[in-house]
Amino acid sequence: MGVKLKLLVNSETKKVVFAEAGKEFVDFLMGLMEIPLGSILRLWKQNSENRDGNSTLSLEKLYESIYLFDESYLQKSDLRNSVLDPKFSSVTKTSRLLKSSYSYSQSSRDEIDGYVKGAAYYMVKDDLSITPSSTISSINLFNIHGVKDISFLLEKTVEVDGTKALELVRTAFYSNTVLTDVFMSNDQSMASTSKNEGETN
């Protein structure tokens, strides 16, 4: 089961203004900073059947070349695995979106319940930058996106599972509109409701 994420979308531009997220999704985003690149690329390769099967990022091409690299040129035969499937020791207890697919060692960090406090909501911008939710921050983003009438805002609730999480990470390597690119590619299927002044009262 995935993590729910509520998107606030500008219906005129079909772009995500921001997402309202709970602790678990923000823990996932922060946890990405600790994950070795080789682990992420390995997961992309394992999930290639969910895409077109073609590698488009140079990093993926690099991964493939290391996978096929002649072992006789390596200092030690086991170095390939340590590069392509590295172990790390600081995955927190609640980083479950991708944790089950990684190789990691136990550490005292496993006793910590994620990164952020759970009794709050957080804003995730289209470029994945995060901040605690606040009215002022929302208004600032409305202005940045040219939203003058909140009746043009739509809500869309999406579920982020392991596959979708990998898509978010992959998209983040080349885009600064990650949420829009991942969740709004097929806006005709968007089951959303208009936000109007009556709903906010």
PDB file of C-alpha atoms in Angstrom:
ATOM      1  CA  MET A   1       0.000   0.000   0.000  1.00  0.00           C
ATOM      2  CA  GLY A   2       1.284   3.417  -0.965  1.00  0.00           C
ATOM      3  CA  VAL A   3       1.331   6.866   0.576  1.00  0.00           C
ATOM      4  CA  LYS A   4      -1.461   9.353  -0.153  1.00  0.00           C
ATOM      5  CA  LEU A   5      -0.532  12.753  -1.540  1.00  0.00           C
ATOM      6  CA  LYS A   6      -2.955  15.636  -2.145  1.00  0.00           C
ATOM      7  CA  LEU A   7      -2.057  17.791  -5.144  1.00  0.00           C
ATOM      8  CA  LEU A   8      -3.324  21.332  -5.641  1.00  0.00           C
ATOM      9  CA  VAL A   9      -3.435  21.953  -9.385  1.00  0.00           C
ATOM     10  CA  ASN A  10      -3.866  25.119 -11.458  1.00  0.00           C
ATOM     11  CA  SER A  11      -6.670  24.027 -13.805  1.00  0.00           C
ATOM     12  CA  GLU A  12      -5.680  26.623 -16.408  1.00  0.00           C
ATOM     13  CA  THR A  13      -2.058  25.529 -16.773  1.00  0.00           C
ATOM     14  CA  LYS A  14      -2.501  21.909 -15.609  1.00  0.00           C
ATOM     15  CA  LYS A  15       0.536  22.385 -13.379  1.00  0.00           C
ATOM     16  CA  VAL A  16       0.886  21.369  -9.745  1.00  0.00           C
ATOM     17  CA  VAL A  17       1.065  24.404  -7.456  1.00  0.00           C
ATOM     18  CA  PHE A  18       2.061  22.281  -4.485  1.00  0.00           C
ATOM     19  CA  ALA A  19       1.245  19.019  -2.747  1.00  0.00           C
ATOM     20  CA  GLU A  20       0.015  18.605   0.795  1.00  0.00           C
ATOM     21  CA  ALA A  21       1.971  15.754   2.331  1.00  0.00           C
ATOM     22  CA  GLY A  22       2.164  13.973   5.638  1.00  0.00           C
ATOM     23  CA  LYS A  23       5.180  12.755   7.535  1.00  0.00           C
ATOM     24  CA  GLU A  24       5.768   9.589   5.541  1.00  0.00           C
ATOM     25  CA  PHE A  25       6.185  11.226   2.133  1.00  0.00           C
ATOM     26  CA  VAL A  26       8.460  13.939   3.538  1.00  0.00           C
ATOM     27  CA  ASP A  27      10.516  11.262   5.308  1.00  0.00           C
ATOM     28  CA  PHE A  28      10.862   9.556   1.934  1.00  0.00           C
ATOM     29  CA  LEU A  29      12.094  12.741   0.233  1.00  0.00           C
ATOM     30  CA  MET A  30      14.609  13.480   2.975  1.00  0.00           C
ATOM     31  CA  GLY A  31      15.776   9.881   2.972  1.00  0.00           C
ATOM     32  CA  LEU A  32      16.694  10.155  -0.711  1.00  0.00           C
ATOM     33  CA  MET A  33      19.662  12.272   0.295  1.00  0.00           C
ATOM     34  CA  GLU A  34      21.145   9.260   2.116  1.00  0.00           C
ATOM     35  CA  ILE A  35      20.671   6.607  -0.547  1.00  0.00           C
ATOM     36  CA  PRO A  36      23.700   5.663  -2.678  1.00  0.00           C
ATOM     37  CA  LEU A  37      23.217   6.429  -6.357  1.00  0.00           C
ATOM     38  CA  GLY A  38      24.060   2.866  -7.316  1.00  0.00           C
ATOM     39  CA  SER A  39      21.080   1.567  -5.324  1.00  0.00           C
ATOM     40  CA  ILE A  40      18.680   3.900  -7.118  1.00  0.00           C
ATOM     41  CA  LEU A  41      20.023   2.945 -10.542  1.00  0.00           C
ATOM     42  CA  ARG A  42      19.768  -0.757  -9.686  1.00  0.00           C
ATOM     43  CA  LEU A  43      16.090  -0.296  -8.835  1.00  0.00           C
ATOM     44  CA  TRP A  44      15.487   1.515 -12.118  1.00  0.00           C
ATOM     45  CA  LYS A  45      16.972  -1.422 -13.973  1.00  0.00           C
ATOM     46  CA  GLN A  46      14.832  -3.897 -12.032  1.00  0.00           C
ATOM     47  CA  ASN A  47      11.691  -1.894 -12.817  1.00  0.00           C
ATOM     48  CA  SER A  48      12.508  -1.271 -16.487  1.00  0.00           C
ATOM     49  CA  GLU A  49       9.566  -3.431 -17.534  1.00  0.00           C
ATOM     50  CA  ASN A  50       7.297  -0.710 -16.170  1.00  0.00           C
ATOM     51  CA  ARG A  51       8.775   1.754 -18.674  1.00  0.00           C
ATOM     52  CA  ASP A  52       9.683   1.438 -22.345  1.00  0.00           C
ATOM     53  CA  GLY A  53      12.766  -0.603 -21.491  1.00  0.00           C
ATOM     54  CA  ASN A  54      15.150   1.974 -22.931  1.00  0.00           C
ATOM     55  CA  SER A  55      17.738   3.784 -20.831  1.00  0.00           C
ATOM     56  CA  THR A  56      17.653   7.509 -21.471  1.00  0.00           C
ATOM     57  CA  LEU A  57      19.816   8.908 -18.687  1.00  0.00           C
ATOM     58  CA  SER A  58      23.594   8.922 -18.953  1.00  0.00           C
ATOM     59  CA  LEU A  59      23.711   7.579 -15.400  1.00  0.00           C
ATOM     60  CA  GLU A  60      21.762   4.525 -16.528  1.00  0.00           C
ATOM     61  CA  LYS A  61      24.168   4.039 -19.413  1.00  0.00           C
ATOM     62  CA  LEU A  62      27.058   4.264 -16.952  1.00  0.00           C
ATOM     63  CA  TYR A  63      25.382   1.645 -14.731  1.00  0.00           C
ATOM     64  CA  GLU A  64      24.958  -0.711 -17.693  1.00  0.00           C
ATOM     65  CA  SER A  65      28.576  -0.307 -18.752  1.00  0.00           C
ATOM     66  CA  ILE A  66      29.814  -1.121 -15.239  1.00  0.00           C
ATOM     67  CA  TYR A  67      27.512  -4.157 -15.140  1.00  0.00           C
ATOM     68  CA  LEU A  68      29.077  -5.417 -18.393  1.00  0.00           C
ATOM     69  CA  PHE A  69      32.618  -4.311 -17.538  1.00  0.00           C
ATOM     70  CA  ASP A  70      35.326  -6.933 -18.000  1.00  0.00           C
ATOM     71  CA  GLU A  71      36.047  -8.258 -14.503  1.00  0.00           C
ATOM     72  CA  SER A  72      39.689  -8.897 -15.346  1.00  0.00           C
ATOM     73  CA  TYR A  73      40.294  -5.133 -15.287  1.00  0.00           C
ATOM     74  CA  LEU A  74      38.964  -4.701 -11.755  1.00  0.00           C
ATOM     75  CA  GLN A  75      41.268  -4.540  -8.741  1.00  0.00           C
ATOM     76  CA  LYS A  76      39.051  -7.123  -6.977  1.00  0.00           C
ATOM     77  CA  SER A  77      36.283  -9.265  -8.421  1.00  0.00           C
ATOM     78  CA  ASP A  78      33.715  -8.218  -5.807  1.00  0.00           C
ATOM     79  CA  LEU A  79      34.135  -4.481  -6.446  1.00  0.00           C
ATOM     80  CA  ARG A  80      31.432  -4.500  -9.119  1.00  0.00           C
ATOM     81  CA  ASN A  81      28.745  -5.503  -6.621  1.00  0.00           C
ATOM     82  CA  SER A  82      29.877  -2.943  -4.075  1.00  0.00           C
ATOM     83  CA  VAL A  83      29.495  -0.220  -6.717  1.00  0.00           C
ATOM     84  CA  LEU A  84      26.215  -1.376  -8.273  1.00  0.00           C
ATOM     85  CA  ASP A  85      24.534  -2.557  -5.059  1.00  0.00           C
ATOM     86  CA  PRO A  86      26.129  -0.601  -2.191  1.00  0.00           C
ATOM     87  CA  LYS A  87      25.097  -1.072   1.419  1.00  0.00           C
ATOM     88  CA  PHE A  88      24.292   1.864   3.628  1.00  0.00           C
ATOM     89  CA  SER A  89      23.431   2.216   7.284  1.00  0.00           C
ATOM     90  CA  SER A  90      21.140   5.169   7.806  1.00  0.00           C
ATOM     91  CA  VAL A  91      17.711   4.222   6.513  1.00  0.00           C
ATOM     92  CA  THR A  92      15.167   5.308   9.087  1.00  0.00           C
ATOM     93  CA  LYS A  93      12.293   3.243  10.355  1.00  0.00           C
ATOM     94  CA  THR A  94       9.572   4.885   8.257  1.00  0.00           C
ATOM     95  CA  SER A  95      11.336   5.200   4.899  1.00  0.00           C
ATOM     96  CA  ARG A  96       9.314   2.252   3.603  1.00  0.00           C
ATOM     97  CA  LEU A  97       8.542   3.447   0.056  1.00  0.00           C
ATOM     98  CA  LEU A  98      11.903   2.195  -1.174  1.00  0.00           C
ATOM     99  CA  LYS A  99      13.539   0.655   1.901  1.00  0.00           C
ATOM    100  CA  SER A 100      12.433  -2.907   1.146  1.00  0.00           C
ATOM    101  CA  SER A 101      14.459  -2.900  -2.072  1.00  0.00           C
ATOM    102  CA  TYR A 102      17.745  -1.701  -0.614  1.00  0.00           C
ATOM    103  CA  SER A 103      20.691  -3.454   0.986  1.00  0.00           C
ATOM    104  CA  TYR A 104      21.491  -1.761   4.250  1.00  0.00           C
ATOM    105  CA  SER A 105      23.174  -2.406   7.592  1.00  0.00           C
ATOM    106  CA  GLN A 106      21.564  -1.946  10.963  1.00  0.00           C
ATOM    107  CA  SER A 107      22.449   1.190  12.883  1.00  0.00           C
ATOM    108  CA  SER A 108      21.201   3.298  15.750  1.00  0.00           C
ATOM    109  CA  ARG A 109      19.358   5.453  13.191  1.00  0.00           C
ATOM    110  CA  ASP A 110      16.787   2.637  12.833  1.00  0.00           C
ATOM    111  CA  GLU A 111      15.506   3.607  16.274  1.00  0.00           C
ATOM    112  CA  ILE A 112      14.570   7.086  15.035  1.00  0.00           C
ATOM    113  CA  ASP A 113      11.038   7.425  13.713  1.00  0.00           C
ATOM    114  CA  GLY A 114      11.895   9.132  10.450  1.00  0.00           C
ATOM    115  CA  TYR A 115      13.044  12.703   9.955  1.00  0.00           C
ATOM    116  CA  VAL A 116      10.091  15.020  10.614  1.00  0.00           C
ATOM    117  CA  LYS A 117       7.365  15.238  13.227  1.00  0.00           C
ATOM    118  CA  GLY A 118       4.073  13.548  12.462  1.00  0.00           C
ATOM    119  CA  ALA A 119       1.675  16.061  14.004  1.00  0.00           C
ATOM    120  CA  ALA A 120       1.943  18.425  11.051  1.00  0.00           C
ATOM    121  CA  TYR A 121       1.383  18.729   7.318  1.00  0.00           C
ATOM    122  CA  TYR A 122       4.007  19.809   4.842  1.00  0.00           C
ATOM    123  CA  MET A 123       4.060  21.544   1.486  1.00  0.00           C
ATOM    124  CA  VAL A 124       5.971  19.902  -1.339  1.00  0.00           C
ATOM    125  CA  LYS A 125       6.555  22.182  -4.314  1.00  0.00           C
ATOM    126  CA  ASP A 126       6.593  21.005  -7.904  1.00  0.00           C
ATOM    127  CA  ASP A 127      10.397  20.855  -7.760  1.00  0.00           C
ATOM    128  CA  LEU A 128      10.184  18.654  -4.610  1.00  0.00           C
ATOM    129  CA  SER A 129      11.431  21.349  -2.227  1.00  0.00           C
ATOM    130  CA  ILE A 130       9.675  21.020   1.128  1.00  0.00           C
ATOM    131  CA  THR A 131       8.466  23.359   3.852  1.00  0.00           C
ATOM    132  CA  PRO A 132       5.983  23.174   6.742  1.00  0.00           C
ATOM    133  CA  SER A 133       2.466  24.117   5.628  1.00  0.00           C
ATOM    134  CA  SER A 134       1.326  27.665   6.280  1.00  0.00           C
ATOM    135  CA  THR A 135      -1.246  30.076   4.873  1.00  0.00           C
ATOM    136  CA  ILE A 136       1.435  32.605   3.960  1.00  0.00           C
ATOM    137  CA  SER A 137       3.452  30.009   2.044  1.00  0.00           C
ATOM    138  CA  SER A 138       0.317  28.948   0.154  1.00  0.00           C
ATOM    139  CA  ILE A 139      -0.508  32.528  -0.826  1.00  0.00           C
ATOM    140  CA  ASN A 140       3.051  33.103  -2.000  1.00  0.00           C
ATOM    141  CA  LEU A 141       2.868  30.040  -4.235  1.00  0.00           C
ATOM    142  CA  PHE A 142      -0.504  31.140  -5.620  1.00  0.00           C
ATOM    143  CA  ASN A 143       1.091  34.445  -6.611  1.00  0.00           C
ATOM    144  CA  ILE A 144       4.109  32.730  -8.160  1.00  0.00           C
ATOM    145  CA  HIS A 145       1.818  30.527 -10.261  1.00  0.00           C
ATOM    146  CA  GLY A 146      -0.411  33.450 -11.243  1.00  0.00           C
ATOM    147  CA  VAL A 147      -3.465  32.089  -9.420  1.00  0.00           C
ATOM    148  CA  LYS A 148      -5.821  35.034  -8.866  1.00  0.00           C
ATOM    149  CA  ASP A 149      -9.035  33.070  -8.324  1.00  0.00           C
ATOM    150  CA  ILE A 150      -9.001  29.959  -6.130  1.00  0.00           C
ATOM    151  CA  SER A 151     -11.962  28.567  -8.077  1.00  0.00           C
ATOM    152  CA  PHE A 152      -9.385  27.629 -10.725  1.00  0.00           C
ATOM    153  CA  LEU A 153      -7.625  25.342  -8.260  1.00  0.00           C
ATOM    154  CA  LEU A 154      -8.327  21.626  -8.367  1.00  0.00           C
ATOM    155  CA  GLU A 155      -7.515  18.914  -5.863  1.00  0.00           C
ATOM    156  CA  LYS A 156      -6.151  15.589  -6.983  1.00  0.00           C
ATOM    157  CA  THR A 157      -5.342  12.800  -4.543  1.00  0.00           C
ATOM    158  CA  VAL A 158      -2.711  10.352  -5.742  1.00  0.00           C
ATOM    159  CA  GLU A 159      -1.060   7.291  -4.252  1.00  0.00           C
ATOM    160  CA  VAL A 160       2.706   6.913  -4.269  1.00  0.00           C
ATOM    161  CA  ASP A 161       3.899   3.303  -4.194  1.00  0.00           C
ATOM    162  CA  GLY A 162       7.402   1.961  -4.743  1.00  0.00           C
ATOM    163  CA  THR A 163       7.154   2.147  -8.540  1.00  0.00           C
ATOM    164  CA  LYS A 164       5.812   5.699  -8.516  1.00  0.00           C
ATOM    165  CA  ALA A 165       8.474   6.696  -5.996  1.00  0.00           C
ATOM    166  CA  LEU A 166      11.165   5.506  -8.402  1.00  0.00           C
ATOM    167  CA  GLU A 167       9.529   7.511 -11.179  1.00  0.00           C
ATOM    168  CA  LEU A 168       9.656  10.611  -8.991  1.00  0.00           C
ATOM    169  CA  VAL A 169      13.346  10.086  -8.283  1.00  0.00           C
ATOM    170  CA  ARG A 170      14.181   9.452 -11.924  1.00  0.00           C
ATOM    171  CA  THR A 171      12.269  12.524 -13.096  1.00  0.00           C
ATOM    172  CA  ALA A 172      13.983  14.679 -10.477  1.00  0.00           C
ATOM    173  CA  PHE A 173      17.312  14.141 -12.239  1.00  0.00           C
ATOM    174  CA  TYR A 174      16.250  16.177 -15.276  1.00  0.00           C
ATOM    175  CA  SER A 175      13.146  18.188 -14.350  1.00  0.00           C
ATOM    176  CA  ASN A 176      12.216  21.000 -11.967  1.00  0.00           C
ATOM    177  CA  THR A 177       8.493  20.283 -12.407  1.00  0.00           C
ATOM    178  CA  VAL A 178       8.595  16.761 -11.030  1.00  0.00           C
ATOM    179  CA  LEU A 179       5.087  16.478  -9.571  1.00  0.00           C
ATOM    180  CA  THR A 180       3.513  17.865 -12.742  1.00  0.00           C
ATOM    181  CA  ASP A 181       5.541  15.565 -14.992  1.00  0.00           C
ATOM    182  CA  VAL A 182       4.766  12.441 -12.985  1.00  0.00           C
ATOM    183  CA  PHE A 183       1.133  12.974 -11.997  1.00  0.00           C
ATOM    184  CA  MET A 184      -0.310  15.260 -14.690  1.00  0.00           C
ATOM    185  CA  SER A 185       0.840  13.485 -17.837  1.00  0.00           C
ATOM    186  CA  ASN A 186      -2.720  12.222 -18.337  1.00  0.00           C
ATOM    187  CA  ASP A 187      -4.892  15.015 -16.985  1.00  0.00           C
ATOM    188  CA  GLN A 188      -8.002  13.649 -18.727  1.00  0.00           C
ATOM    189  CA  SER A 189      -8.165  10.950 -16.060  1.00  0.00           C
ATOM    190  CA  MET A 190      -7.849  13.464 -13.237  1.00  0.00           C
ATOM    191  CA  ALA A 191     -10.612  12.842 -10.714  1.00  0.00           C
ATOM    192  CA  SER A 192     -10.606  16.159  -8.942  1.00  0.00           C
ATOM    193  CA  THR A 193     -12.946  18.631  -7.367  1.00  0.00           C
ATOM    194  CA  SER A 194     -12.917  22.385  -7.708  1.00  0.00           C
ATOM    195  CA  LYS A 195     -11.754  24.386  -4.762  1.00  0.00           C
ATOM    196  CA  ASN A 196     -13.942  27.391  -4.176  1.00  0.00           C
ATOM    197  CA  GLU A 197     -14.486  29.854  -1.406  1.00  0.00           C
ATOM    198  CA  GLY A 198     -17.440  27.895  -0.101  1.00  0.00           C
ATOM    199  CA  GLU A 199     -15.304  24.779   0.355  1.00  0.00           C
ATOM    200  CA  THR A 200     -12.631  26.625   2.280  1.00  0.00           C
ATOM    201  CA  ASN A 201     -15.033  28.093   4.815  1.00  0.00           C
TER     202      ASN A 201
END
